[in-house]
Short mmCIF file of C-alpha atoms in Angstrom, two decimals:
data_model
loop_
_atom_site.label_atom_id
_atom_site.label_comp_id
_atom_site.label_asym_id
_atom_site.label_seq_id
_atom_site.Cartn_x
_atom_site.Cartn_y
_atom_site.Cartn_z
CA MET A 1 0.12 0.26 0.05
CA PRO A 2 1.25 3.57 -0.56
CA THR A 3 1.98 5.39 2.92
CA ALA A 4 1.46 8.77 3.92
CA ARG A 5 4.54 9.94 1.93
CA ALA A 6 4.99 12.83 -0.44
CA ILE A 7 7.79 11.93 -2.54
CA SER A 8 8.99 13.11 -5.88
CA THR A 9 8.85 11.29 -8.96
CA ALA A 10 12.75 11.39 -9.07
CA VAL A 11 12.78 9.67 -5.50
CA LEU A 12 9.99 7.30 -6.34
CA LEU A 13 12.25 5.80 -9.30
CA SER A 14 15.59 5.87 -7.29
CA THR A 15 17.21 3.29 -5.06
CA ALA A 16 19.16 3.76 -2.10
CA THR A 17 20.68 1.35 0.29
CA LEU A 18 21.78 1.20 4.09
CA LEU A 19 24.79 2.71 5.43
CA ALA A 20 26.28 0.12 7.76
CA SER A 21 28.01 2.58 10.09
CA SER A 22 25.77 5.72 9.92
CA LEU A 23 27.77 7.65 12.80
CA ALA A 24 31.35 7.49 11.65
CA ALA A 25 31.25 11.00 10.55
CA CYS A 26 30.30 12.31 13.99
CA ALA A 27 33.01 13.65 16.40
CA PRO A 28 33.67 16.53 18.64
CA MET A 29 34.55 19.68 16.76
CA GLY A 30 37.56 21.76 17.64
CA GLN A 31 37.83 25.63 17.58
CA ASP A 32 39.29 25.64 14.00
CA GLY A 33 36.32 23.81 12.79
CA ASP A 34 38.02 20.42 12.42
CA ARG A 35 36.72 17.29 14.46
CA HIS A 36 39.20 16.31 17.28
CA GLY A 37 38.77 13.93 19.92
CA ASP A 38 40.36 16.30 22.30
CA THR A 39 39.90 20.06 21.65
CA GLY A 40 42.64 20.97 23.89
CA GLY A 41 40.21 23.70 25.60
CA ALA A 42 36.62 24.82 25.58
CA THR A 43 35.16 25.97 22.30
CA THR A 44 32.41 28.51 22.60
CA ASP A 45 29.32 28.32 20.17
CA ALA A 46 30.35 31.57 18.53
CA GLN A 47 33.74 30.43 17.61
CA ALA A 48 32.36 27.06 16.46
CA LEU A 49 30.03 28.97 14.14
CA THR A 50 32.64 31.05 12.81
CA GLY A 51 34.72 27.96 11.99
CA LEU A 52 31.60 26.35 10.16
CA ARG A 53 30.75 29.52 8.21
CA ASN A 54 34.53 29.75 7.30
CA GLN A 55 35.08 26.33 6.08
CA SER A 56 36.32 25.52 2.38
CA LEU A 57 34.68 22.76 0.70
CA ALA A 58 37.19 20.24 -0.98
CA TRP A 59 35.06 19.61 -4.36
CA LYS A 60 36.52 16.43 -6.24
CA ASP A 61 35.12 14.48 -9.18
CA CYS A 62 32.17 12.22 -8.08
CA PRO A 63 32.63 8.75 -7.29
CA ALA A 64 29.71 6.25 -7.87
CA PRO A 65 27.09 6.71 -5.50
CA ALA A 66 27.78 4.56 -2.38
CA PRO A 67 25.36 1.76 -1.59
CA VAL A 68 23.32 3.69 0.94
CA GLN A 69 22.80 6.32 -1.94
CA GLY A 70 21.46 3.82 -4.39
CA GLY A 71 24.74 2.35 -5.84
CA GLY A 72 25.31 2.35 -9.74
CA GLU A 73 28.09 4.00 -11.70
CA ALA A 74 29.78 7.35 -11.21
CA PRO A 75 27.77 10.38 -12.82
CA GLY A 76 29.16 10.85 -16.38
CA ALA A 77 30.03 14.23 -17.76
CA LEU A 78 27.38 16.63 -19.08
CA PRO A 79 27.11 17.24 -22.76
CA ASP A 80 29.33 20.35 -22.64
CA GLY A 81 31.81 18.49 -20.70
CA THR A 82 31.11 19.67 -17.38
CA ARG A 83 31.97 17.12 -14.55
CA TRP A 84 30.07 16.55 -11.40
CA GLN A 85 31.78 17.41 -8.34
CA CYS A 86 31.17 16.06 -4.68
CA ALA A 87 32.27 17.49 -1.15
CA THR A 88 31.23 16.96 2.32
CA LEU A 89 29.99 19.91 4.48
CA ARG A 90 30.56 19.88 8.07
CA THR A 91 27.70 20.99 10.18
CA PRO A 92 26.71 20.65 13.88
CA LEU A 93 24.85 17.54 14.97
CA ASP A 94 22.69 19.49 17.12
CA TRP A 95 22.21 23.22 15.92
CA LYS A 96 21.38 23.99 19.56
CA ASN A 97 24.82 23.03 20.71
CA PRO A 98 27.07 24.06 17.69
CA SER A 99 30.32 23.63 19.46
CA GLY A 100 29.29 19.96 20.34
CA GLU A 101 29.73 17.17 17.96
CA SER A 102 29.68 17.70 14.27
CA MET A 103 28.54 15.51 11.43
CA ASP A 104 29.28 15.64 7.54
CA LEU A 105 26.76 16.17 4.83
CA ALA A 106 27.11 14.97 1.24
CA LEU A 107 26.97 17.60 -1.53
CA ILE A 108 27.05 17.41 -5.33
CA ARG A 109 27.23 20.10 -7.83
CA ALA A 110 27.47 20.99 -11.69
CA ARG A 111 29.10 24.31 -12.35
CA ALA A 112 27.08 27.08 -14.33
CA ALA A 113 27.90 26.70 -17.92
CA GLY A 114 26.83 30.33 -19.21
CA ASP A 115 28.64 33.67 -19.22
CA PRO A 116 30.16 34.05 -15.75
CA ASP A 117 29.08 37.65 -15.52
CA GLU A 118 25.49 36.31 -15.79
CA ARG A 119 25.85 33.56 -13.21
CA ILE A 120 23.26 34.23 -10.25
CA GLY A 121 24.82 31.81 -7.75
CA SER A 122 23.82 28.22 -6.56
CA LEU A 123 20.45 26.52 -7.12
CA LEU A 124 19.88 23.94 -4.12
CA PHE A 125 17.73 21.17 -4.86
CA ASN A 126 15.71 18.89 -2.59
CA PHE A 127 13.61 16.19 -4.52
CA GLY A 128 11.28 15.03 -1.83
CA GLY A 129 10.81 12.00 0.42
CA PRO A 130 11.77 12.73 3.13
CA GLY A 131 14.79 10.19 2.69
CA GLY A 132 16.01 10.71 -0.88
CA SER A 133 19.54 11.30 -1.66
CA GLY A 134 19.93 14.33 -3.56
CA VAL A 135 23.39 13.39 -4.50
CA ALA A 136 22.23 10.33 -6.35
CA THR A 137 19.22 12.01 -7.86
CA LEU A 138 20.29 15.17 -9.43
CA PRO A 139 22.52 13.96 -12.27
CA GLY A 140 19.76 11.70 -13.62
CA LEU A 141 17.76 14.67 -13.80
CA ALA A 142 20.19 17.04 -15.03
CA ALA A 143 18.81 17.30 -18.68
CA ASP A 144 15.42 18.66 -17.04
CA TYR A 145 17.43 21.58 -15.46
CA GLU A 146 19.85 22.44 -18.13
CA LYS A 147 18.45 25.85 -18.92
CA LEU A 148 18.65 26.69 -15.21
CA ARG A 149 22.28 25.84 -15.40
CA THR A 150 23.00 28.87 -17.63
CA ARG A 151 23.01 30.97 -14.51
CA TYR A 152 23.31 28.80 -11.79
CA ASP A 153 25.35 26.05 -10.26
CA LEU A 154 23.16 23.11 -9.75
CA VAL A 155 23.48 21.77 -6.23
CA SER A 156 22.06 19.12 -4.30
CA PHE A 157 22.58 17.07 -0.97
CA ASP A 158 21.69 14.25 1.14
CA PRO A 159 19.92 15.54 3.94
CA ARG A 160 20.76 14.58 7.76
CA GLY A 161 19.82 11.21 8.39
CA VAL A 162 19.93 10.28 4.68
CA GLY A 163 22.44 8.43 2.40
CA ASN A 164 26.01 9.46 3.04
CA SER A 165 24.89 12.22 5.55
CA ALA A 166 24.99 10.16 8.70
CA GLY A 167 22.12 7.76 7.28
CA VAL A 168 19.81 6.42 9.84
CA ARG A 169 19.63 2.56 10.29
CA CYS A 170 16.63 1.06 11.81
CA LEU A 171 15.91 -2.69 10.61
CA GLY A 172 18.41 -5.20 11.60
CA ALA A 173 18.71 -8.94 12.15
CA GLY A 174 16.04 -10.62 14.20
CA LEU A 175 13.18 -8.41 12.80
CA PRO A 176 10.55 -9.72 10.50
CA GLY A 177 10.49 -8.22 7.13
CA GLU A 178 8.04 -5.62 6.10
CA ASP A 179 6.72 -7.94 3.32
CA GLU A 180 5.51 -10.31 5.90
CA ILE A 181 3.16 -7.60 7.62
CA ASP A 182 -0.17 -7.09 6.41
CA ASN A 183 -0.44 -3.26 6.00
CA THR A 184 -4.18 -3.31 5.82
CA PRO A 185 -5.18 -5.48 8.86
CA ASP A 186 -8.96 -6.13 8.67
CA ASP A 187 -9.36 -8.72 11.43
CA GLY A 188 -9.05 -6.53 14.62
CA GLY A 189 -6.63 -9.35 15.97
CA ASP A 190 -3.51 -11.03 15.08
CA GLU A 191 -2.84 -9.02 11.80
CA THR A 192 -3.41 -5.83 13.57
CA ASN A 193 -1.24 -6.80 16.55
CA ALA A 194 1.64 -7.79 14.01
CA LEU A 195 1.59 -4.60 12.38
CA ALA A 196 1.48 -2.70 15.67
CA ARG A 197 4.38 -4.93 16.96
CA PHE A 198 6.30 -4.28 13.81
CA ASN A 199 6.13 -0.50 14.12
CA ARG A 200 7.12 -0.83 17.88
CA GLU A 201 10.14 -3.10 16.87
CA THR A 202 11.23 -0.86 13.93
CA ALA A 203 11.24 2.18 16.44
CA ALA A 204 13.32 0.10 18.94
CA ALA A 205 15.73 -0.88 16.35
CA CYS A 206 16.05 2.64 15.01
CA GLU A 207 17.08 3.64 18.57
CA LYS A 208 19.44 0.92 18.80
CA ASN A 209 21.25 1.35 15.67
CA SER A 210 21.07 5.21 15.23
CA GLY A 211 20.21 6.43 18.61
CA ASP A 212 22.91 9.06 18.72
CA VAL A 213 21.74 10.74 15.57
CA LEU A 214 17.96 10.25 15.79
CA PRO A 215 17.07 13.24 17.78
CA TYR A 216 18.49 15.52 15.15
CA VAL A 217 17.46 14.52 11.78
CA GLY A 218 14.16 16.81 11.74
CA THR A 219 13.26 19.33 9.22
CA THR A 220 14.13 22.41 11.11
CA GLN A 221 17.66 21.22 11.60
CA ALA A 222 17.92 20.51 7.86
CA ALA A 223 16.69 23.94 7.13
CA GLN A 224 19.56 25.28 9.40
CA ASP A 225 21.83 23.29 7.22
CA MET A 226 20.84 24.96 4.27
CA GLU A 227 21.37 28.19 5.57
CA LEU A 228 25.08 26.99 6.32
CA MET A 229 25.28 25.63 2.81
CA ARG A 230 24.13 29.24 1.49
CA GLN A 231 26.96 30.97 3.64
CA VAL A 232 29.73 28.31 2.77
CA LEU A 233 28.62 28.50 -1.06
CA GLY A 234 28.97 32.22 -0.70
CA ASP A 235 25.51 33.24 -1.96
CA GLU A 236 23.88 36.44 -0.71
CA LYS A 237 20.54 34.75 -1.01
CA LEU A 238 19.36 31.03 -1.03
CA HIS A 239 17.96 30.18 -4.41
CA TYR A 240 15.95 26.91 -4.15
CA PHE A 241 13.87 24.37 -6.03
CA GLY A 242 11.79 22.15 -3.65
CA ILE A 243 9.79 19.13 -4.92
CA SER A 244 7.21 17.29 -2.71
CA TYR A 245 8.63 17.03 0.78
CA GLY A 246 11.19 19.48 -0.34
CA THR A 247 8.24 22.04 -0.47
CA GLU A 248 8.06 21.65 3.35
CA LEU A 249 11.80 21.79 3.77
CA GLY A 250 11.57 25.17 1.69
CA GLY A 251 8.79 26.59 3.84
CA VAL A 252 10.50 26.01 7.04
CA TYR A 253 13.63 27.70 5.67
CA ALA A 254 11.66 30.56 4.75
CA HIS A 255 10.07 30.82 8.12
CA LEU A 256 13.63 30.57 9.84
CA PHE A 257 15.47 32.74 7.45
CA PRO A 258 12.89 35.01 5.66
CA GLU A 259 15.57 37.64 4.98
CA HIS A 260 17.76 35.25 3.03
CA VAL A 261 15.14 33.75 0.64
CA GLY A 262 16.16 34.21 -2.87
CA ARG A 263 14.42 32.98 -5.84
CA ALA A 264 12.46 30.06 -4.67
CA VAL A 265 9.97 27.44 -6.37
CA LEU A 266 8.05 24.88 -4.69
CA ASP A 267 6.62 22.14 -6.66
CA GLY A 268 4.09 19.52 -5.74
CA VAL A 269 3.28 21.32 -2.44
CA VAL A 270 2.81 19.73 0.86
CA ASP A 271 -0.22 21.02 2.88
CA PRO A 272 1.44 22.84 6.05
CA THR A 273 -1.76 22.84 7.80
CA HIS A 274 -2.16 18.86 8.17
CA ASP A 275 -0.88 16.79 10.88
CA LEU A 276 0.06 13.00 10.13
CA MET A 277 -3.41 11.72 10.02
CA GLU A 278 -4.84 14.48 7.94
CA GLU A 279 -2.08 14.23 5.48
CA ALA A 280 -2.87 10.65 5.15
CA LEU A 281 -6.57 11.22 4.74
CA ALA A 282 -5.99 13.87 2.10
CA GLN A 283 -3.82 11.78 0.22
CA ALA A 284 -6.39 9.02 0.14
CA GLY A 285 -8.73 11.47 -1.71
CA GLY A 286 -5.92 12.45 -3.93
CA PHE A 287 -5.03 9.00 -5.14
CA GLN A 288 -8.71 8.19 -5.30
CA LEU A 289 -9.20 11.11 -7.68
CA ALA A 290 -5.99 10.38 -9.74
CA PHE A 291 -7.23 6.66 -10.21
CA GLU A 292 -10.58 8.06 -11.27
CA HIS A 293 -8.90 10.06 -13.95
CA PHE A 294 -7.06 7.11 -15.07
CA ALA A 295 -10.19 5.07 -15.31
CA ALA A 296 -11.79 7.71 -17.33
CA TRP A 297 -9.00 7.55 -19.67
CA CYS A 298 -9.01 3.79 -19.89
CA ALA A 299 -12.62 3.78 -20.63
CA ARG A 300 -12.10 6.16 -23.49
CA GLN A 301 -9.51 3.90 -24.86
CA GLY A 302 -11.90 0.99 -24.90
CA CYS A 303 -10.12 -0.86 -22.28
CA THR A 304 -11.62 -4.43 -21.33
CA LEU A 305 -12.12 -3.18 -17.63
CA GLY A 306 -15.42 -1.59 -18.01
CA GLU A 307 -17.70 0.76 -19.88
CA ASP A 308 -17.12 3.81 -17.90
CA ALA A 309 -14.72 5.12 -14.90
CA GLU A 310 -17.20 3.81 -12.17
CA ASP A 311 -17.38 0.42 -13.51
CA ILE A 312 -13.57 0.11 -13.93
CA VAL A 313 -13.10 1.60 -10.20
CA ASP A 314 -15.56 -0.94 -8.96
CA LEU A 315 -14.03 -3.82 -10.81
CA VAL A 316 -10.53 -3.02 -9.27
CA VAL A 317 -11.92 -2.72 -5.84
CA GLY A 318 -13.32 -6.21 -6.18
CA LEU A 319 -10.10 -7.32 -7.61
CA GLU A 320 -8.12 -6.12 -4.83
CA ALA A 321 -10.20 -7.90 -2.29
CA ALA A 322 -10.21 -11.12 -4.18
CA LEU A 323 -6.42 -10.94 -4.51
CA ASP A 324 -6.10 -10.53 -0.75
CA ASP A 325 -7.89 -13.80 -0.25
CA THR A 326 -6.19 -15.72 -3.05
CA PRO A 327 -3.18 -14.02 -4.65
CA LEU A 328 -2.22 -14.78 -8.17
CA ALA A 329 1.12 -16.63 -8.63
CA THR A 330 3.76 -15.38 -11.05
CA PRO A 331 6.42 -16.88 -13.12
CA ASP A 332 9.28 -15.84 -10.71
CA ASP A 333 7.73 -17.76 -7.83
CA GLY A 334 6.48 -14.59 -6.65
CA GLU A 335 2.77 -13.50 -6.26
CA LEU A 336 0.44 -10.73 -6.74
CA ASP A 337 -1.77 -9.94 -3.67
CA GLY A 338 -4.09 -6.99 -2.91
CA ASP A 339 -1.30 -4.87 -1.65
CA GLY A 340 0.81 -5.59 -4.53
CA LEU A 341 -2.04 -4.41 -6.73
CA VAL A 342 -2.37 -1.14 -4.84
CA ASP A 343 1.41 -0.64 -4.85
CA ALA A 344 1.45 -0.83 -8.80
CA ILE A 345 -1.55 1.32 -9.27
CA SER A 346 -0.34 4.08 -6.60
CA GLY A 347 3.24 3.89 -8.16
CA ALA A 348 1.91 4.26 -11.79
CA LEU A 349 -0.37 7.34 -10.75
CA TYR A 350 2.87 9.49 -10.07
CA ARG A 351 3.42 10.00 -13.89
CA GLN A 352 0.82 9.85 -16.61
CA ASP A 353 3.31 8.21 -19.13
CA TYR A 354 2.80 4.96 -16.87
CA TRP A 355 -0.89 4.98 -17.32
CA PRO A 356 -0.65 2.54 -20.69
CA ALA A 357 1.43 0.19 -18.67
CA LEU A 358 -1.11 0.34 -15.85
CA ARG A 359 -3.92 -0.52 -18.20
CA VAL A 360 -2.21 -3.50 -19.55
CA GLY A 361 -1.42 -4.90 -16.23
CA LEU A 362 -4.83 -4.47 -14.85
CA GLU A 363 -6.30 -6.06 -17.85
CA ALA A 364 -4.09 -9.06 -17.43
CA ALA A 365 -4.93 -9.30 -13.77
CA ALA A 366 -8.56 -9.42 -14.40
CA ASP A 367 -7.75 -12.31 -16.63
CA ASP A 368 -5.83 -14.04 -13.90
CA ASN A 369 -2.39 -13.14 -14.89
CA GLY A 370 -0.53 -11.11 -12.36
CA GLU A 371 2.86 -11.10 -13.74
CA VAL A 372 2.66 -7.41 -15.45
CA LEU A 373 1.32 -5.56 -12.12
CA HIS A 374 3.93 -7.58 -10.03
CA ASP A 375 6.66 -6.33 -12.28
CA LEU A 376 5.30 -2.90 -12.28
CA ALA A 377 5.09 -2.89 -8.45
CA GLU A 378 8.53 -3.94 -8.35
CA ALA A 379 9.67 -1.32 -10.85
CA LEU A 380 7.96 1.67 -9.40
CA GLY A 381 7.17 0.74 -5.89
CA GLN A 382 9.50 2.12 -2.92
CA HIS A 383 12.80 0.52 -2.28
CA GLY A 384 14.86 -0.15 0.78
CA ARG A 385 12.75 -2.22 3.10
CA GLY A 386 15.80 -3.68 4.76
CA GLY A 387 15.90 -7.17 6.06
CA ASP A 388 18.30 -10.27 6.95
CA THR A 389 20.36 -12.52 5.05
CA ASP A 390 19.81 -16.36 5.21
CA ASP A 391 22.46 -16.38 7.79
CA GLY A 392 20.81 -13.87 10.12
CA THR A 393 23.06 -10.90 9.62
CA ALA A 394 21.77 -7.67 8.57
CA THR A 395 21.69 -6.59 5.07
CA GLU A 396 23.10 -3.25 3.81
CA GLU A 397 19.66 -2.35 2.10
CA SER A 398 18.27 1.21 1.24
CA ASN A 399 18.06 3.55 4.19
CA GLU A 400 15.23 5.74 2.25
CA ASP A 401 12.47 4.16 4.33
CA ASP A 402 14.26 4.29 7.42
CA ALA A 403 15.19 7.87 7.01
CA PHE A 404 11.50 8.82 6.03
CA ARG A 405 10.14 7.37 9.31
CA ALA A 406 12.69 9.05 11.43
CA ILE A 407 12.37 12.49 9.75
CA THR A 408 8.49 12.18 9.75
CA CYS A 409 8.46 11.13 13.43
CA ASP A 410 10.95 13.78 14.72
CA ASP A 411 8.77 16.28 12.93
CA SER A 412 5.44 15.24 14.00
CA SER A 413 4.24 15.28 17.47
CA ASN A 414 1.49 12.90 16.52
CA ARG A 415 1.60 9.32 18.04
CA TYR A 416 -1.38 7.72 16.81
CA THR A 417 -2.51 4.12 18.29
CA VAL A 418 -4.15 1.21 16.88
CA ALA A 419 -7.59 2.68 18.77
CA ASP A 420 -7.23 5.99 16.71
CA ILE A 421 -6.43 4.18 13.44
CA GLU A 422 -9.54 2.11 13.94
CA SER A 423 -11.81 5.08 14.93
CA ARG A 424 -10.94 6.98 11.50
CA LEU A 425 -11.18 3.99 9.23
CA PRO A 426 -14.89 4.90 8.20
CA ASP A 427 -13.46 8.35 6.84
CA PHE A 428 -10.76 6.76 5.05
CA LEU A 429 -12.88 4.07 3.49
CA GLU A 430 -15.30 7.05 2.29
CA ALA A 431 -12.34 8.74 0.94
CA SER A 432 -11.11 5.74 -0.99
CA PRO A 433 -12.02 1.89 -0.55
CA LEU A 434 -8.82 1.18 -2.65
CA PHE A 435 -6.03 3.28 -1.23
CA GLY A 436 -7.83 4.49 2.14
CA PRO A 437 -7.08 1.56 4.61
CA GLY A 438 -3.21 1.33 3.76
CA LEU A 439 -3.15 5.15 4.18
CA ALA A 440 -5.12 5.13 7.45
CA TRP A 441 -2.62 2.28 9.07
CA SER A 442 0.35 4.37 7.85
CA ALA A 443 -0.34 6.73 10.57
CA LEU A 444 0.66 4.31 13.00
CA SER A 445 4.32 4.40 11.90
CA CYS A 446 5.19 6.63 14.85
CA ASP A 447 3.70 4.69 17.55
CA GLY A 448 6.45 3.88 20.01
CA TRP A 449 8.95 6.28 18.50
CA PRO A 450 11.86 7.10 20.99
CA VAL A 451 12.14 10.87 20.16
CA PRO A 452 9.42 13.48 20.92
CA GLY A 453 8.00 14.93 17.75
CA ALA A 454 8.50 18.66 17.01
CA ALA A 455 4.79 19.86 16.37
CA ARG A 456 1.53 18.97 15.13
CA HIS A 457 2.45 20.59 11.77
CA PRO A 458 5.33 22.55 10.22
CA GLU A 459 5.70 26.59 10.89
CA VAL A 460 6.20 28.27 7.37
CA GLY A 461 5.11 31.81 8.11
CA ALA A 462 7.58 33.82 6.42
CA PRO A 463 6.36 37.73 6.26
CA GLY A 464 8.71 39.86 4.50
CA ALA A 465 10.44 37.22 2.47
CA ALA A 466 10.93 37.07 -1.29
CA PRO A 467 8.05 35.84 -3.38
CA VAL A 468 8.13 32.12 -3.50
CA LEU A 469 6.57 30.45 -6.54
CA LEU A 470 4.31 27.49 -5.63
CA VAL A 471 3.32 25.07 -8.31
CA GLY A 472 0.09 23.18 -7.63
CA ASN A 473 -1.13 20.37 -9.74
CA THR A 474 -4.84 19.71 -9.91
CA GLY A 475 -4.39 15.86 -10.57
CA ASP A 476 -1.62 15.33 -8.10
CA PRO A 477 -2.42 12.21 -5.97
CA ALA A 478 0.50 12.53 -3.37
CA THR A 479 0.36 16.27 -2.65
CA PRO A 480 -3.22 17.28 -3.44
CA TYR A 481 -3.67 20.65 -5.33
CA GLU A 482 -5.29 22.40 -2.26
CA GLY A 483 -2.01 22.26 -0.55
CA ALA A 484 -0.48 25.10 -2.56
CA ALA A 485 -3.31 27.61 -1.56
CA ARG A 486 -2.79 26.79 1.87
CA MET A 487 1.19 27.15 1.72
CA ALA A 488 0.71 30.47 -0.03
CA GLN A 489 -1.84 31.55 2.80
CA ARG A 490 0.59 30.35 5.40
CA LEU A 491 3.91 32.05 4.02
CA GLY A 492 2.01 35.35 4.15
CA GLU A 493 0.82 38.23 1.98
CA LYS A 494 2.82 38.79 -1.42
CA VAL A 495 5.09 35.78 -0.34
CA GLY A 496 3.31 32.77 -1.93
CA VAL A 497 2.47 32.99 -5.65
CA GLU A 498 0.66 30.17 -7.22
CA LEU A 499 0.73 28.56 -10.59
CA THR A 500 -1.92 26.01 -11.60
CA TYR A 501 -1.12 23.01 -13.70
CA GLU A 502 -4.19 21.21 -14.89
CA GLY A 503 -2.55 17.77 -15.27
CA GLU A 504 -1.83 14.50 -13.94
CA GLY A 505 0.99 13.06 -11.92
CA HIS A 506 3.04 14.01 -9.05
CA GLY A 507 4.41 17.55 -9.26
CA ALA A 508 4.56 19.57 -12.55
CA TYR A 509 7.98 20.74 -13.69
CA ASP A 510 9.10 17.13 -14.38
CA SER A 511 6.17 16.39 -16.36
CA GLY A 512 7.85 18.07 -19.28
CA ASN A 513 4.92 20.59 -19.70
CA ALA A 514 6.40 23.51 -21.62
CA CYS A 515 4.18 26.05 -19.92
CA VAL A 516 5.29 24.90 -16.54
CA GLN A 517 8.83 24.99 -17.20
CA ASP A 518 8.87 28.25 -19.22
CA THR A 519 6.95 30.02 -16.09
CA VAL A 520 9.28 28.53 -13.63
CA ASN A 521 12.42 29.17 -15.67
CA ALA A 522 11.30 32.82 -16.05
CA TYR A 523 11.16 33.41 -12.38
CA LEU A 524 14.61 31.64 -11.52
CA LEU A 525 16.50 32.88 -14.50
CA ASN A 526 15.02 36.51 -14.77
CA GLY A 527 13.06 37.14 -11.69
CA THR A 528 9.67 37.23 -13.81
CA LEU A 529 6.42 36.06 -11.87
CA PRO A 530 3.49 34.90 -13.46
CA LYS A 531 0.34 36.89 -13.44
CA PRO A 532 -2.39 35.96 -10.60
CA GLY A 533 -4.55 33.22 -11.68
CA THR A 534 -2.01 31.71 -14.54
CA VAL A 535 -2.99 28.30 -15.29
CA CYS A 536 -0.90 25.67 -17.49
CA GLU A 537 -2.88 22.83 -19.21
CA ALA A 538 -1.47 19.52 -19.82
CA GLU A 539 -1.44 17.83 -23.16
CA PRO A 540 -3.62 14.69 -23.17
CA LEU A 541 -1.84 11.33 -23.93
CA PRO A 542 -2.55 10.55 -27.56
CA GLU A 543 -5.53 8.31 -28.42
CA GLY A 544 -4.70 4.64 -28.69
CA LYS A 545 -1.91 4.43 -26.28
#
C-alpha cells in the first residue's frame, strides 16, 4: 500500500541502500572547525559557528554513489563536458549546541555553463521523500534543468539522516521483513497486533542502531543546514527548488530565514496545515481522484475493464479484495496480492506516462495473470525495505524508508495508536475504498517512536520574504492541489505566488509541460513572476496509447 508519504517522481524511481555505520562521521569539533577527539580547551558556540561558516569545501570528481545512496555508476560528464563534483559540508550534529559534536553532509554540484558575468549563484535542490538522496538523484535529472544551469550552479545534497549524511539505520537482524506484515489488517486481531508490533520493533531498532543521531534529523535542523550551505557556497540569498517534501523543507527555511530567501520554487506542495492523520486522509482522496481520472481515460481507450470510470473503479476494488484472499502466482515464484495491486496502481499514478502500462497490467490481472502488475510494483514501488540474509546478519539495504520514518516522526508530535486508526477507518474508506485502508494504517508508523516529535504541523510563516513560486497540480495524488493555496496563505501576503497546472501525476515541472517549465524558468532566471491566476494545461495522452 502507499504510505502517507509525499515523494517526488525522481525519488520514487531511485534506489538507496543502508549505511552500515551511520555515525562514523560524527566527532567532537575543535575551535578551527575540524573534528578532534580532544580540543585542548573549551570552544564557544560563537567560535564554532565562525569555523563552520569559514570552512572550505574540497570539491572533487564524484565517485559512484555509495550503496546507501542507491549504488550504480559514477555520474558521467554533462554534454558540454562539465563534470559532477562532490564534497562534504561539516555541520553541527545539534544546532542548539554548535560547539558540540559535528556531522558531515554529502553535497554534489555541476558548475554553471553560461557567461560568468550572468551567473546568479547556486540553485539548491531537494527532490522529496523525506529520505531521498539528492546526491544520487540530481545527475539523473540534469537534462530537465539544463536551462537553469545557464545562470546557476546546480547543487543538491543528502539531508541529515539520509544516504551519506549519517544515514539512519533501523531494521536489522531478528526483525520480520515488512513484506511479511499485512499493511491493511482487517481482522482486528492477529494481523493488527502484528503490524503494531512491527512498528514498535522498528522504532526500537532505530534507537538501537542510530540513537545518537535520531533526535537531530528533523526538518528544522535540515533547514539550518541549508542556511549554512548558503553561507559556505558564498551566496547572498538562497535560491531553491523544492519538490514534494522539499516544499515543506523550503517553507520551514523561509520561516527561519525570511531575509535570506532568494528565488524559490516549490513544486508538488505539501499542505502545511495538516498533521500526520490529516495528510494521510488527504492523500487517500488524492489517489482516489487520480485513479478515477485514469479510469475515465482507460474507458475512453476502450479498455476491457469496464464501460465507464465507475465500472472500472468498482472492478478494481473487487479485484483487490479477491487478491487479498487468493493471490495470483507469478512465473518467478512470486505472487500478486491485494497490497501488490495497490502498490502498482499508486506507483503508476505518479506519472501519466505510466498509465498505458497500468492499463495492460490491470487487464491481465482481471484475466488471472498477475505478472505485469507484479513487475510494475517492483519497478515503481518504494525500495529499501531492509532485512536479513539467510545467515541472520543484517543486509545493507536502502535507508530511504528508515530516513523517511525518522524524519517524519521527529517532525510530527502525533503518536497515533491502533484505537485511533480504527476510529478513523470509516473516513478513510469513504475517501477511497482502494487506497484508504493502507493510508490510514500508515499513520501508525510513529507509535512507540523514541524521540518526541517537534509539532503537530510545520511552521512556514515568512512575512517579508521574497516571493516564493508555488506550483500546484490539480491531479496530484500525493500532494493534492489544495496544499498550494494553503502554503501560500501560511507563507504570508505577497510571499506565496501560485501557478496552477491542470494535469496528472506528482509535481509539474518534471512532467515536461512547456508552460510550467517556461514559467518556472522565467522566475528563476529572470525574476519574472506569473500573473495571478495563471493556469498551465497538460497535453492529453495520444489516443490509442
